[in-house]
Amino acid sequence: MATESLKIDNARYVITVDGSRRIVRDASILVENGRISRVAKAAELAATRADRVIDARHLVVTPGFVNGHMHISYAHAVRGIFPDDAGSPLKHVFNLQTAMTEDEEYHTTLIGLLELIKNGNVCFVDPGSTKYPDACLQAYQDVGIRVIMGECVSDREAPFTLPRYPAEEAIARTAAFVKKWNGRLDGRLRAWAMPFSADSCSADLLRGMKRVADENGTWLTLHHNSGPQARKESVARHGFTPTEYLESIGILGPNMLLAHALGIDDAEIDCIARTGTAVTMCPSTAAKAARGVRENGRMPELLAKGVRIALGCDSPNNSNYLDLVRSMNMAAVQYKDAREDMKQIPAEAAVEMATRLGAQALGLGDELGSIEPGKKADLVLFDTQRPEWQALWNPINNLVYSADGRSVHTVVVDGRVVVDAYRQSFVDEARLYSKVQEIGEALQARTGITFPRGRWPMS
Ligand SMILES: [Zn+2]
């Protein structure tokens, strides 16, 4: 229930991720009208009353996590159907997605939201996968999560099934979408322009998307990768590397979020930094899809140049989890191994990308990403009464290297408790699980996209 005021009382640690990155022991947080009003030692706020008080003596509090690339309606009902020896499942995934009905998408969205919110994700970017936003609005509203959505458009042949329109029509559709949706749900819903990728969109369409974003004070996101082969093809076709091509047509800038950004070279990194472009990286997708982080992962260089980076979980058939705590772990460990250097991507950097820096990468840095007075009250309370939190000396290291989303105890969005001591009240979980299993069976039967249920014999 929404309450006028909420006090998180006597937390074991509050990881503020504020300007000086304070971690406060035995701290209390006061929330009033959806915003954080005080953060102080519990003793200082001992006399402060609130409509609801949460005893946090065994809890560690962090800002809510932002998930910068999360295909929400995508693949939940067919999660895990692709055996490792099947290679890239992308073509099948897009076909399955295209075949979804409105009712199926509503339920698969709901289960995605359930997994996200229970793991402490308070905000996510759905890069244009939702076909039926009207139906899914109810789910976003019921869960109380923040969502950044858009309509996926393209105007060129692509290797997968994508919604394709003539450029002018795609631009008009996007403008109408942004006008209809941006700012709904008390501002928890944002609408962006979402062209799929530079390969699947003409320069005219991409420029039109940027114009729609600029004119409406909103953002755009694009799937983006580079690498030796892509650079060769791009130079032959456009006279520029993939990232420099985006700059040459004028679509980079502070309201552009490039997703993945693997394989970019030094000049492309400079181009991203120079234009103030933001990036979202999906460490577990890069690893699971064998993208060669040693050669193609440039997260340390992007961070060193001051580029705003968010982390993303991508999809239940890419990473295949919706847990940003695990993504933090992957980001922190994969660069240590790739560079054979334990100093790469310290745990603190991973936490920044999941909170403060990630919120900035999504244009929400003024409102989200840290625990300090004036910010929206989006909070995650971790339960330390679990083995993986023992012993507790450095809560950042326990969070990034030992915990995962399963120790999320309570989640607050906009000052409203949406997960309350592991429980939520928006859906009957057991019924939803059987519904999603049924949807998966129906989808596979309807599309004929099926695989053996494992490489080992199953009877
Ligand atoms: Zn994507």
PDB file of C-alpha atoms in Angstrom, residues 223-450:
ATOM      1  CA  HIS A 223      21.203  -2.088 -30.996  1.00  0.00           C
ATOM      2  CA  HIS A 224      24.807  -1.348 -31.855  1.00  0.00           C
ATOM      3  CA  ASN A 225      27.964  -3.384 -32.349  1.00  0.00           C
ATOM      4  CA  SER A 226      31.192  -3.068 -34.250  1.00  0.00           C
ATOM      5  CA  GLY A 227      34.253  -5.285 -34.788  1.00  0.00           C
ATOM      6  CA  PRO A 228      36.759  -5.853 -37.616  1.00  0.00           C
ATOM      7  CA  GLN A 229      34.253  -7.335 -40.098  1.00  0.00           C
ATOM      8  CA  ALA A 230      31.518  -4.792 -39.312  1.00  0.00           C
ATOM      9  CA  ARG A 231      34.048  -1.956 -39.657  1.00  0.00           C
ATOM     10  CA  LYS A 232      35.194  -3.245 -43.033  1.00  0.00           C
ATOM     11  CA  GLU A 233      31.628  -3.487 -44.332  1.00  0.00           C
ATOM     12  CA  SER A 234      30.629  -0.130 -42.873  1.00  0.00           C
ATOM     13  CA  VAL A 235      33.641   1.666 -44.348  1.00  0.00           C
ATOM     14  CA  ALA A 236      32.882   0.115 -47.754  1.00  0.00           C
ATOM     15  CA  ARG A 237      29.208   1.110 -47.540  1.00  0.00           C
ATOM     16  CA  HIS A 238      29.290   4.453 -45.732  1.00  0.00           C
ATOM     17  CA  GLY A 239      32.925   5.534 -45.639  1.00  0.00           C
ATOM     18  CA  PHE A 240      32.878   5.370 -41.825  1.00  0.00           C
ATOM     19  CA  THR A 241      33.180   2.809 -39.015  1.00  0.00           C
ATOM     20  CA  PRO A 242      29.775   1.796 -37.541  1.00  0.00           C
ATOM     21  CA  THR A 243      29.956   4.293 -34.665  1.00  0.00           C
ATOM     22  CA  GLU A 244      31.403   7.129 -36.759  1.00  0.00           C
ATOM     23  CA  TYR A 245      28.640   6.520 -39.279  1.00  0.00           C
ATOM     24  CA  LEU A 246      26.061   7.178 -36.541  1.00  0.00           C
ATOM     25  CA  GLU A 247      27.860  10.420 -35.699  1.00  0.00           C
ATOM     26  CA  SER A 248      28.094  11.388 -39.380  1.00  0.00           C
ATOM     27  CA  ILE A 249      24.320  11.227 -39.777  1.00  0.00           C
ATOM     28  CA  GLY A 250      23.850  13.277 -36.601  1.00  0.00           C
ATOM     29  CA  ILE A 251      22.098  10.781 -34.367  1.00  0.00           C
ATOM     30  CA  LEU A 252      24.586  10.451 -31.511  1.00  0.00           C
ATOM     31  CA  GLY A 253      24.246  12.746 -28.515  1.00  0.00           C
ATOM     32  CA  PRO A 254      23.283  12.889 -24.843  1.00  0.00           C
ATOM     33  CA  ASN A 255      19.833  11.392 -25.489  1.00  0.00           C
ATOM     34  CA  MET A 256      21.078   8.306 -27.370  1.00  0.00           C
ATOM     35  CA  LEU A 257      21.549   4.933 -25.629  1.00  0.00           C
ATOM     36  CA  LEU A 258      23.586   2.417 -27.642  1.00  0.00           C
ATOM     37  CA  ALA A 259      22.920  -1.176 -26.603  1.00  0.00           C
ATOM     38  CA  HIS A 260      25.711  -3.796 -26.364  1.00  0.00           C
ATOM     39  CA  ALA A 261      28.470  -1.719 -28.048  1.00  0.00           C
ATOM     40  CA  LEU A 262      30.804  -4.691 -28.480  1.00  0.00           C
ATOM     41  CA  GLY A 263      33.856  -4.560 -30.737  1.00  0.00           C
ATOM     42  CA  ILE A 264      34.186  -0.772 -30.818  1.00  0.00           C
ATOM     43  CA  ASP A 265      37.722   0.501 -31.450  1.00  0.00           C
ATOM     44  CA  ASP A 266      39.496   3.480 -29.829  1.00  0.00           C
ATOM     45  CA  ALA A 267      38.238   5.976 -32.404  1.00  0.00           C
ATOM     46  CA  GLU A 268      34.665   4.744 -31.878  1.00  0.00           C
ATOM     47  CA  ILE A 269      35.063   5.077 -28.102  1.00  0.00           C
ATOM     48  CA  ASP A 270      36.238   8.678 -28.626  1.00  0.00           C
ATOM     49  CA  CYS A 271      33.220   9.269 -30.817  1.00  0.00           C
ATOM     50  CA  ILE A 272      30.841   8.000 -28.096  1.00  0.00           C
ATOM     51  CA  ALA A 273      32.598  10.065 -25.405  1.00  0.00           C
ATOM     52  CA  ARG A 274      32.809  13.224 -27.556  1.00  0.00           C
ATOM     53  CA  THR A 275      29.107  13.201 -28.376  1.00  0.00           C
ATOM     54  CA  GLY A 276      28.004  12.446 -24.788  1.00  0.00           C
ATOM     55  CA  THR A 277      26.269   9.259 -25.974  1.00  0.00           C
ATOM     56  CA  ALA A 278      25.271   6.686 -23.325  1.00  0.00           C
ATOM     57  CA  VAL A 279      25.791   2.926 -23.528  1.00  0.00           C
ATOM     58  CA  THR A 280      24.083  -0.112 -22.048  1.00  0.00           C
ATOM     59  CA  MET A 281      26.103  -3.323 -21.845  1.00  0.00           C
ATOM     60  CA  CYS A 282      24.795  -6.844 -21.236  1.00  0.00           C
ATOM     61  CA  PRO A 283      27.730  -8.761 -19.733  1.00  0.00           C
ATOM     62  CA  SER A 284      25.955 -12.110 -19.428  1.00  0.00           C
ATOM     63  CA  THR A 285      24.661 -11.957 -23.017  1.00  0.00           C
ATOM     64  CA  ALA A 286      28.148 -11.164 -24.268  1.00  0.00           C
ATOM     65  CA  ALA A 287      29.519 -14.171 -22.373  1.00  0.00           C
ATOM     66  CA  LYS A 288      26.751 -16.644 -23.199  1.00  0.00           C
ATOM     67  CA  ALA A 289      26.713 -15.663 -26.871  1.00  0.00           C
ATOM     68  CA  ALA A 290      30.496 -16.198 -27.017  1.00  0.00           C
ATOM     69  CA  ARG A 291      31.095 -12.625 -28.137  1.00  0.00           C
ATOM     70  CA  GLY A 292      34.739 -12.608 -27.118  1.00  0.00           C
ATOM     71  CA  VAL A 293      34.872 -10.076 -24.304  1.00  0.00           C
ATOM     72  CA  ARG A 294      38.669 -10.269 -24.317  1.00  0.00           C
ATOM     73  CA  GLU A 295      38.752  -8.801 -27.834  1.00  0.00           C
ATOM     74  CA  ASN A 296      35.427  -7.015 -28.021  1.00  0.00           C
ATOM     75  CA  GLY A 297      34.560  -5.823 -24.505  1.00  0.00           C
ATOM     76  CA  ARG A 298      35.602  -2.200 -23.966  1.00  0.00           C
ATOM     77  CA  MET A 299      33.789  -1.380 -20.736  1.00  0.00           C
ATOM     78  CA  PRO A 300      36.960  -0.241 -18.877  1.00  0.00           C
ATOM     79  CA  GLU A 301      37.916   2.197 -21.655  1.00  0.00           C
ATOM     80  CA  LEU A 302      34.379   3.587 -21.914  1.00  0.00           C
ATOM     81  CA  LEU A 303      34.269   4.136 -18.137  1.00  0.00           C
ATOM     82  CA  ALA A 304      37.707   5.775 -18.207  1.00  0.00           C
ATOM     83  CA  LYS A 305      36.392   8.262 -20.783  1.00  0.00           C
ATOM     84  CA  GLY A 306      33.474   9.147 -18.527  1.00  0.00           C
ATOM     85  CA  VAL A 307      30.810   7.456 -20.680  1.00  0.00           C
ATOM     86  CA  ARG A 308      27.575   6.751 -18.809  1.00  0.00           C
ATOM     87  CA  ILE A 309      27.062   2.964 -18.821  1.00  0.00           C
ATOM     88  CA  ALA A 310      24.011   0.988 -17.703  1.00  0.00           C
ATOM     89  CA  LEU A 311      23.873  -2.804 -17.354  1.00  0.00           C
ATOM     90  CA  GLY A 312      21.180  -4.904 -18.999  1.00  0.00           C
ATOM     91  CA  CYS A 313      19.943  -8.505 -18.794  1.00  0.00           C
ATOM     92  CA  ASP A 314      18.676  -8.557 -22.415  1.00  0.00           C
ATOM     93  CA  SER A 315      16.246 -11.491 -22.464  1.00  0.00           C
ATOM     94  CA  PRO A 316      15.354 -14.848 -20.884  1.00  0.00           C
ATOM     95  CA  ASN A 317      16.872 -16.592 -23.882  1.00  0.00           C
ATOM     96  CA  ASN A 318      20.047 -14.541 -23.991  1.00  0.00           C
ATOM     97  CA  SER A 319      21.391 -14.144 -20.517  1.00  0.00           C
ATOM     98  CA  ASN A 320      18.920 -16.015 -19.410  1.00  0.00           C
ATOM     99  CA  TYR A 321      18.097 -14.294 -16.146  1.00  0.00           C
ATOM    100  CA  LEU A 322      16.470 -11.043 -15.104  1.00  0.00           C
ATOM    101  CA  ASP A 323      18.727 -10.308 -12.172  1.00  0.00           C
ATOM    102  CA  LEU A 324      20.962  -7.265 -12.235  1.00  0.00           C
ATOM    103  CA  VAL A 325      22.858  -8.491  -9.170  1.00  0.00           C
ATOM    104  CA  ARG A 326      24.128 -11.376 -11.289  1.00  0.00           C
ATOM    105  CA  SER A 327      24.891  -8.921 -14.117  1.00  0.00           C
ATOM    106  CA  MET A 328      26.984  -6.854 -11.710  1.00  0.00           C
ATOM    107  CA  ASN A 329      28.863 -10.012 -10.791  1.00  0.00           C
ATOM    108  CA  MET A 330      29.420 -10.899 -14.449  1.00  0.00           C
ATOM    109  CA  ALA A 331      30.636  -7.389 -15.320  1.00  0.00           C
ATOM    110  CA  ALA A 332      33.061  -7.419 -12.402  1.00  0.00           C
ATOM    111  CA  VAL A 333      34.488 -10.897 -13.001  1.00  0.00           C
ATOM    112  CA  GLN A 334      34.537 -11.130 -16.810  1.00  0.00           C
ATOM    113  CA  TYR A 335      36.870  -8.168 -17.335  1.00  0.00           C
ATOM    114  CA  LYS A 336      39.270  -9.408 -14.648  1.00  0.00           C
ATOM    115  CA  ASP A 337      39.572 -12.669 -16.535  1.00  0.00           C
ATOM    116  CA  ALA A 338      39.553 -11.155 -20.023  1.00  0.00           C
ATOM    117  CA  ARG A 339      42.344  -8.724 -19.188  1.00  0.00           C
ATOM    118  CA  GLU A 340      44.127 -11.056 -16.748  1.00  0.00           C
ATOM    119  CA  ASP A 341      44.038  -8.167 -14.287  1.00  0.00           C
ATOM    120  CA  MET A 342      42.175  -8.314 -10.978  1.00  0.00           C
ATOM    121  CA  LYS A 343      41.993  -4.521 -10.807  1.00  0.00           C
ATOM    122  CA  GLN A 344      39.551  -4.297 -13.753  1.00  0.00           C
ATOM    123  CA  ILE A 345      35.904  -3.307 -13.045  1.00  0.00           C
ATOM    124  CA  PRO A 346      36.023  -3.200  -9.245  1.00  0.00           C
ATOM    125  CA  ALA A 347      32.848  -4.225  -7.429  1.00  0.00           C
ATOM    126  CA  GLU A 348      32.114  -0.539  -6.761  1.00  0.00           C
ATOM    127  CA  ALA A 349      32.130   0.203 -10.508  1.00  0.00           C
ATOM    128  CA  ALA A 350      29.612  -2.591 -11.058  1.00  0.00           C
ATOM    129  CA  VAL A 351      27.313  -1.145  -8.377  1.00  0.00           C
ATOM    130  CA  GLU A 352      27.595   2.328  -9.940  1.00  0.00           C
ATOM    131  CA  MET A 353      26.523   0.973 -13.354  1.00  0.00           C
ATOM    132  CA  ALA A 354      23.516  -0.757 -11.786  1.00  0.00           C
ATOM    133  CA  THR A 355      22.456   2.404  -9.906  1.00  0.00           C
ATOM    134  CA  ARG A 356      23.793   5.959 -10.201  1.00  0.00           C
ATOM    135  CA  LEU A 357      25.648   5.739 -13.523  1.00  0.00           C
ATOM    136  CA  GLY A 358      22.973   3.498 -15.037  1.00  0.00           C
ATOM    137  CA  ALA A 359      20.251   5.980 -14.097  1.00  0.00           C
ATOM    138  CA  GLN A 360      22.307   8.733 -15.763  1.00  0.00           C
ATOM    139  CA  ALA A 361      22.689   6.530 -18.853  1.00  0.00           C
ATOM    140  CA  LEU A 362      18.891   6.414 -19.088  1.00  0.00           C
ATOM    141  CA  GLY A 363      18.451  10.148 -18.538  1.00  0.00           C
ATOM    142  CA  LEU A 364      17.041   9.593 -15.059  1.00  0.00           C
ATOM    143  CA  GLY A 365      20.062  10.631 -13.000  1.00  0.00           C
ATOM    144  CA  ASP A 366      18.330  13.637 -11.433  1.00  0.00           C
ATOM    145  CA  GLU A 367      15.569  11.444  -9.996  1.00  0.00           C
ATOM    146  CA  LEU A 368      17.021   7.959  -9.490  1.00  0.00           C
ATOM    147  CA  GLY A 369      20.205   6.040  -8.808  1.00  0.00           C
ATOM    148  CA  SER A 370      21.232   7.131  -5.305  1.00  0.00           C
ATOM    149  CA  ILE A 371      19.907   7.386  -1.790  1.00  0.00           C
ATOM    150  CA  GLU A 372      19.927  11.073  -0.925  1.00  0.00           C
ATOM    151  CA  PRO A 373      17.359  13.715  -0.011  1.00  0.00           C
ATOM    152  CA  GLY A 374      15.265  14.845  -2.964  1.00  0.00           C
ATOM    153  CA  LYS A 375      15.639  11.663  -5.008  1.00  0.00           C
ATOM    154  CA  LYS A 376      12.690   9.383  -5.728  1.00  0.00           C
ATOM    155  CA  ALA A 377      12.372   6.707  -3.061  1.00  0.00           C
ATOM    156  CA  ASP A 378      13.416   3.654  -5.098  1.00  0.00           C
ATOM    157  CA  LEU A 379      15.119   1.296  -2.665  1.00  0.00           C
ATOM    158  CA  VAL A 380      16.201  -2.338  -2.444  1.00  0.00           C
ATOM    159  CA  LEU A 381      16.534  -3.969   0.977  1.00  0.00           C
ATOM    160  CA  PHE A 382      18.738  -7.091   1.055  1.00  0.00           C
ATOM    161  CA  ASP A 383      18.304  -9.739   3.717  1.00  0.00           C
ATOM    162  CA  THR A 384      21.610 -10.449   5.452  1.00  0.00           C
ATOM    163  CA  GLN A 385      20.170 -13.335   7.476  1.00  0.00           C
ATOM    164  CA  ARG A 386      21.301 -15.739   4.796  1.00  0.00           C
ATOM    165  CA  PRO A 387      24.520 -17.731   4.434  1.00  0.00           C
ATOM    166  CA  GLU A 388      25.813 -15.844   1.401  1.00  0.00           C
ATOM    167  CA  TRP A 389      25.869 -12.609   3.391  1.00  0.00           C
ATOM    168  CA  GLN A 390      28.155 -14.131   6.081  1.00  0.00           C
ATOM    169  CA  ALA A 391      30.478 -12.826   7.274  1.00  0.00           C
ATOM    170  CA  LEU A 392      29.736  -9.212   6.546  1.00  0.00           C
ATOM    171  CA  TRP A 393      32.648  -6.768   6.527  1.00  0.00           C
ATOM    172  CA  ASN A 394      32.404  -5.107   3.134  1.00  0.00           C
ATOM    173  CA  PRO A 395      28.772  -5.015   1.942  1.00  0.00           C
ATOM    174  CA  ILE A 396      29.767  -4.078  -1.632  1.00  0.00           C
ATOM    175  CA  ASN A 397      31.826  -7.252  -1.969  1.00  0.00           C
ATOM    176  CA  ASN A 398      29.081  -9.417  -0.421  1.00  0.00           C
ATOM    177  CA  LEU A 399      26.559  -7.871  -2.820  1.00  0.00           C
ATOM    178  CA  VAL A 400      28.571  -8.216  -6.027  1.00  0.00           C
ATOM    179  CA  TYR A 401      30.553 -11.396  -5.402  1.00  0.00           C
ATOM    180  CA  SER A 402      28.389 -13.475  -3.026  1.00  0.00           C
ATOM    181  CA  ALA A 403      24.736 -12.498  -3.286  1.00  0.00           C
ATOM    182  CA  ASP A 404      22.161 -12.581  -6.068  1.00  0.00           C
ATOM    183  CA  GLY A 405      18.626 -11.272  -6.393  1.00  0.00           C
ATOM    184  CA  ARG A 406      17.236 -14.048  -4.212  1.00  0.00           C
ATOM    185  CA  SER A 407      18.261 -12.177  -1.075  1.00  0.00           C
ATOM    186  CA  VAL A 408      16.151  -9.162  -2.056  1.00  0.00           C
ATOM    187  CA  HIS A 409      13.799  -8.847   0.904  1.00  0.00           C
ATOM    188  CA  THR A 410      11.844  -5.657   0.211  1.00  0.00           C
ATOM    189  CA  VAL A 411      11.571  -3.281  -2.744  1.00  0.00           C
ATOM    190  CA  VAL A 412      10.279   0.292  -2.705  1.00  0.00           C
ATOM    191  CA  VAL A 413       9.382   2.245  -5.861  1.00  0.00           C
ATOM    192  CA  ASP A 414       8.207   5.850  -5.681  1.00  0.00           C
ATOM    193  CA  GLY A 415       7.869   5.405  -1.909  1.00  0.00           C
ATOM    194  CA  ARG A 416       5.505   2.464  -2.351  1.00  0.00           C
ATOM    195  CA  VAL A 417       6.448  -0.947  -0.956  1.00  0.00           C
ATOM    196  CA  VAL A 418       6.030  -3.246  -3.983  1.00  0.00           C
ATOM    197  CA  VAL A 419       7.821  -6.299  -2.571  1.00  0.00           C
ATOM    198  CA  ASP A 420       7.216  -6.679   1.139  1.00  0.00           C
ATOM    199  CA  ALA A 421       9.381  -9.200   2.986  1.00  0.00           C
ATOM    200  CA  TYR A 422       9.665 -11.384  -0.185  1.00  0.00           C
ATOM    201  CA  ARG A 423       5.926 -11.131  -0.942  1.00  0.00           C
ATOM    202  CA  GLN A 424       4.072  -9.224  -3.624  1.00  0.00           C
ATOM    203  CA  SER A 425       0.350  -8.717  -3.945  1.00  0.00           C
ATOM    204  CA  PHE A 426      -0.244  -8.118  -7.659  1.00  0.00           C
ATOM    205  CA  VAL A 427      -0.416 -11.695  -8.953  1.00  0.00           C
ATOM    206  CA  ASP A 428      -1.097 -15.280  -7.887  1.00  0.00           C
ATOM    207  CA  GLU A 429       2.337 -16.676  -8.680  1.00  0.00           C
ATOM    208  CA  ALA A 430       1.403 -20.375  -8.936  1.00  0.00           C
ATOM    209  CA  ARG A 431      -1.403 -19.649 -11.420  1.00  0.00           C
ATOM    210  CA  LEU A 432       0.861 -17.410 -13.475  1.00  0.00           C
ATOM    211  CA  TYR A 433       3.551 -20.104 -13.659  1.00  0.00           C
ATOM    212  CA  SER A 434       1.132 -22.687 -15.092  1.00  0.00           C
ATOM    213  CA  LYS A 435      -0.319 -20.131 -17.484  1.00  0.00           C
ATOM    214  CA  VAL A 436       3.140 -19.271 -18.852  1.00  0.00           C
ATOM    215  CA  GLN A 437       3.990 -22.971 -19.268  1.00  0.00           C
ATOM    216  CA  GLU A 438       0.744 -23.396 -21.270  1.00  0.00           C
ATOM    217  CA  ILE A 439       1.592 -20.371 -23.413  1.00  0.00           C
ATOM    218  CA  GLY A 440       4.994 -21.867 -24.157  1.00  0.00           C
ATOM    219  CA  GLU A 441       3.439 -25.162 -25.252  1.00  0.00           C
ATOM    220  CA  ALA A 442       0.926 -23.370 -27.472  1.00  0.00           C
ATOM    221  CA  LEU A 443       3.565 -21.123 -29.030  1.00  0.00           C
ATOM    222  CA  GLN A 444       5.843 -24.025 -29.898  1.00  0.00           C
ATOM    223  CA  ALA A 445       2.944 -25.997 -31.359  1.00  0.00           C
ATOM    224  CA  ARG A 446       1.706 -23.018 -33.390  1.00  0.00           C
ATOM    225  CA  THR A 447       5.095 -21.994 -34.792  1.00  0.00           C
ATOM    226  CA  GLY A 448       6.632 -25.449 -35.135  1.00  0.00           C
ATOM    227  CA  ILE A 449       9.747 -24.079 -33.413  1.00  0.00           C
ATOM    228  CA  THR A 450      10.769 -26.883 -31.093  1.00  0.00           C
TER     229      THR A 450
END
